[in-house]
C-alpha positions as MATLAB code, in Angstrom:
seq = 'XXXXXXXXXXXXXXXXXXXXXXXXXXXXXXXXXXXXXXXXXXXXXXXXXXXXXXXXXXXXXXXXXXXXXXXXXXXXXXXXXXXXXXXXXXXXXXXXXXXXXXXXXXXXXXXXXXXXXXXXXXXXXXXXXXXXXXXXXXXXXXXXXXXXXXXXXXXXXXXXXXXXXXXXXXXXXXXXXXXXXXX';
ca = [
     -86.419  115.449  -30.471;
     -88.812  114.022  -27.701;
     -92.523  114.224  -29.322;
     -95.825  113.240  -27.896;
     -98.939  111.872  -29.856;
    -101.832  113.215  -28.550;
    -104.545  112.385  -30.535;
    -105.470  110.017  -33.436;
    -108.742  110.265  -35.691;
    -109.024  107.285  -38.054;
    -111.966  107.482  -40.684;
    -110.817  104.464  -42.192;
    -107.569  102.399  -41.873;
    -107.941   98.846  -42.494;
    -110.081   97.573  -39.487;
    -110.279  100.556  -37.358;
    -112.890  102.515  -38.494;
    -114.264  105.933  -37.206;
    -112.060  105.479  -34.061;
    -110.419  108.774  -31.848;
    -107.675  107.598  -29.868;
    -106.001  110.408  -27.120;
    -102.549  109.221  -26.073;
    -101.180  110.464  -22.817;
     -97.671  112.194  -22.256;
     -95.782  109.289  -21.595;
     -95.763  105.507  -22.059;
     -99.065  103.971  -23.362;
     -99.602  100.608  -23.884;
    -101.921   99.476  -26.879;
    -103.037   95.665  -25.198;
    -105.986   93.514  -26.888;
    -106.662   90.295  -28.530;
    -105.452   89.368  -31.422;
    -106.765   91.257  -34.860;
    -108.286   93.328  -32.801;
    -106.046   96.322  -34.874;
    -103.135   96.792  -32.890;
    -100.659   96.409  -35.506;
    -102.701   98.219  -37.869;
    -102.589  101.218  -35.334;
     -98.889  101.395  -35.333;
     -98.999  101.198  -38.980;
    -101.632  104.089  -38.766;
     -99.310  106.353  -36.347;
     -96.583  105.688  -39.023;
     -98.180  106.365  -42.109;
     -99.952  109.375  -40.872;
     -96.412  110.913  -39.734;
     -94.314  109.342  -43.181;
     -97.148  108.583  -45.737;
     -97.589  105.429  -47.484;
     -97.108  104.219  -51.023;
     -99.488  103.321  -53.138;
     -98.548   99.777  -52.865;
     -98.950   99.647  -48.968;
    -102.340  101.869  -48.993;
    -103.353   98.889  -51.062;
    -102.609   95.948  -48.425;
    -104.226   98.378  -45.632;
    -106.852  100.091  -47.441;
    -110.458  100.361  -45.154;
    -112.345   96.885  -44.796;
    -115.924   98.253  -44.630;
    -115.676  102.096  -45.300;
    -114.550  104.273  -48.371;
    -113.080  107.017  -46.268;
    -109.737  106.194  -46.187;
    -107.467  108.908  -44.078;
    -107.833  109.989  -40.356;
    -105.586  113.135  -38.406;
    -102.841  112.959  -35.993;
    -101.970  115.764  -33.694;
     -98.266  116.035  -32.238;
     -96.501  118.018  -30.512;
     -92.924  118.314  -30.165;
     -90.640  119.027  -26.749;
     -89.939  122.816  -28.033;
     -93.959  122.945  -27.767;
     -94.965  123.684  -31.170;
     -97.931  121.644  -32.067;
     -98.943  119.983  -35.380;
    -101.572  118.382  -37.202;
    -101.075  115.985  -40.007;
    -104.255  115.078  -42.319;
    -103.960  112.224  -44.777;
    -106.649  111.061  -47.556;
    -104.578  107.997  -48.528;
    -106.656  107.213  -51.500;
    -105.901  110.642  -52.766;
    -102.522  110.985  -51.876;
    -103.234  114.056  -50.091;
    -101.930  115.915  -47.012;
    -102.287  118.850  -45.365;
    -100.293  119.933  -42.110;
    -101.441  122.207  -39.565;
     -99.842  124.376  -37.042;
    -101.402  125.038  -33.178;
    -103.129  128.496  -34.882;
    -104.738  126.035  -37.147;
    -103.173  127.782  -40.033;
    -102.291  125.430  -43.333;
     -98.083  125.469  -43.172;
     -98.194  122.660  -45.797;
     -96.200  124.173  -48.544;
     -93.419  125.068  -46.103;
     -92.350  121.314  -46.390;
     -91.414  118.863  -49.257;
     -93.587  116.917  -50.721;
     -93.081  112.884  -52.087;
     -95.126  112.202  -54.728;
     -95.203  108.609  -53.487;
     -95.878  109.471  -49.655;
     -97.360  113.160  -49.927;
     -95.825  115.948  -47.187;
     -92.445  115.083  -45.311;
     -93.195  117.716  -42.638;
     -92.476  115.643  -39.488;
     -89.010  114.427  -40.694;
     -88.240  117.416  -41.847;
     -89.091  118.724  -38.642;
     -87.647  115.947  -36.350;
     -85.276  114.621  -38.881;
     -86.865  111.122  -36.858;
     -87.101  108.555  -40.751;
     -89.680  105.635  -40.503;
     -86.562  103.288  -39.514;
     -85.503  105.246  -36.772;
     -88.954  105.905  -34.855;
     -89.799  102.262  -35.196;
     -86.384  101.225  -33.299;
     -86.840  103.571  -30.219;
     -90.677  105.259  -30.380;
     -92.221  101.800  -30.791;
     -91.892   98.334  -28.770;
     -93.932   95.588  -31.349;
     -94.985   92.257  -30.143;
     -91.878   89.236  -30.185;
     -89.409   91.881  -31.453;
     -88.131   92.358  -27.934;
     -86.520   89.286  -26.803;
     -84.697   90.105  -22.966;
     -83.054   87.512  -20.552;
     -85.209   86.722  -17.227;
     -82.943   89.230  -15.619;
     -83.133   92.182  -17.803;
     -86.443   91.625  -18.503;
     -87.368   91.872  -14.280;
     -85.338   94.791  -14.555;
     -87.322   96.928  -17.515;
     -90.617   95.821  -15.557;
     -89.317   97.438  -12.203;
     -88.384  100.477  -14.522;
     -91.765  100.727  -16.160;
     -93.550  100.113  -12.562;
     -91.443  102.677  -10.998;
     -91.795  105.146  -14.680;
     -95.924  104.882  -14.210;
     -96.268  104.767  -10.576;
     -93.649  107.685   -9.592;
     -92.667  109.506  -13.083;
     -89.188  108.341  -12.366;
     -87.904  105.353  -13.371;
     -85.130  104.913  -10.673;
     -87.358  105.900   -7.851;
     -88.639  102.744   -6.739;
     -92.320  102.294   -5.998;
     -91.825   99.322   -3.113;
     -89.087  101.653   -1.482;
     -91.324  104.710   -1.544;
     -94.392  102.659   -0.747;
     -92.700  101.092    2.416;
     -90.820  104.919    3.466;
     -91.884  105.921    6.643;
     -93.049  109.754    6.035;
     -92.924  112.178    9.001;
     -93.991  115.771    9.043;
     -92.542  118.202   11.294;
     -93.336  117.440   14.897;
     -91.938  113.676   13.762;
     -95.298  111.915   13.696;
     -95.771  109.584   10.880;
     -98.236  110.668    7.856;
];
């Protein structure tokens, strides 16, 4: 399954507080300084689509707020659309489709990590979205040449939508409409 993220509401998640996040269809590209919370959000994304034990709710539970959960909405490449609510402290979830209806007890629940609803939907475990979905800091290590050559992908992915149609080539393309007059 291809899936896009297109919103995140975090109440409280370790430093991010009261944050909304929308995510466009695509790449995005969480950059800022460091413990600014861009680890934490990953962990967010994650534990909003997986859950969390009790254990790990305790090493990221909310610095300076009690509300501990937050909302993701997803939706999928067949274009049905979800929304996943956690309250972490309560080990509580509820799962909503694009109607808004509750569709919660149509998937199995962990006792440890509450509803299982986008695996069971995906069948996409923890393990496998972190190795393709997500690209963390120093866990990518490339040689000079294949690194040049995932930049020139990216470039040409966000500046044509294709990522072997080269943005120099197209930029330099001499363009002529019908009477052969360059536009």
């Amino acid at each position: 399954y291809n899936m896009n993220i297109n919103n995140l509401k975090i109440n409280g998640f370790g430093n991010l507080i009261n944050k909304e996040i929308k995510l466009k269809k695509g790449i995005n590209l969480i950059i800022g300084n460091n413990e600014m919370g861009k680890s934490t959000l990953l962990k967010f994304i994650s534990s909003m689509l997986f859950g969390i034990t009790k254990k790990e709710a305790d090493k990221i539970s909310p610095w300076h707020s009690s509300d501990f959960s937050g909302k993701i909405d997803y939706t999928l490449d067949n274009g049905k659309k979800y929304s996943i609510f956690r309250n972490f402290s309560k080990n509580q979830s509820q799962v909503l489709n694009d109607e808004l209806e509750d569709i919660t007890s149509q998937y199995g629940k962990s006792k440890t990590r509450g509803t299982s609803a986008f695996y069971e939907e995906t069948k996409i475990d923890e393990s496998l979205f972190f190795s393709t979905a997500i690209v963390s800091q120093g866990q990518t290590r490339l040689k000079n040449d294949e690194e040049h050559e995932l930049m020139q992908k990216i470039t040409n992915l966000l500046s044509t939508g294709k990522d072997n149609i080269s943005y120099k080539n197209l930029k330099s393309y001499n363009f002529k409409d019908a009477n052969n007059n360059c536009i």
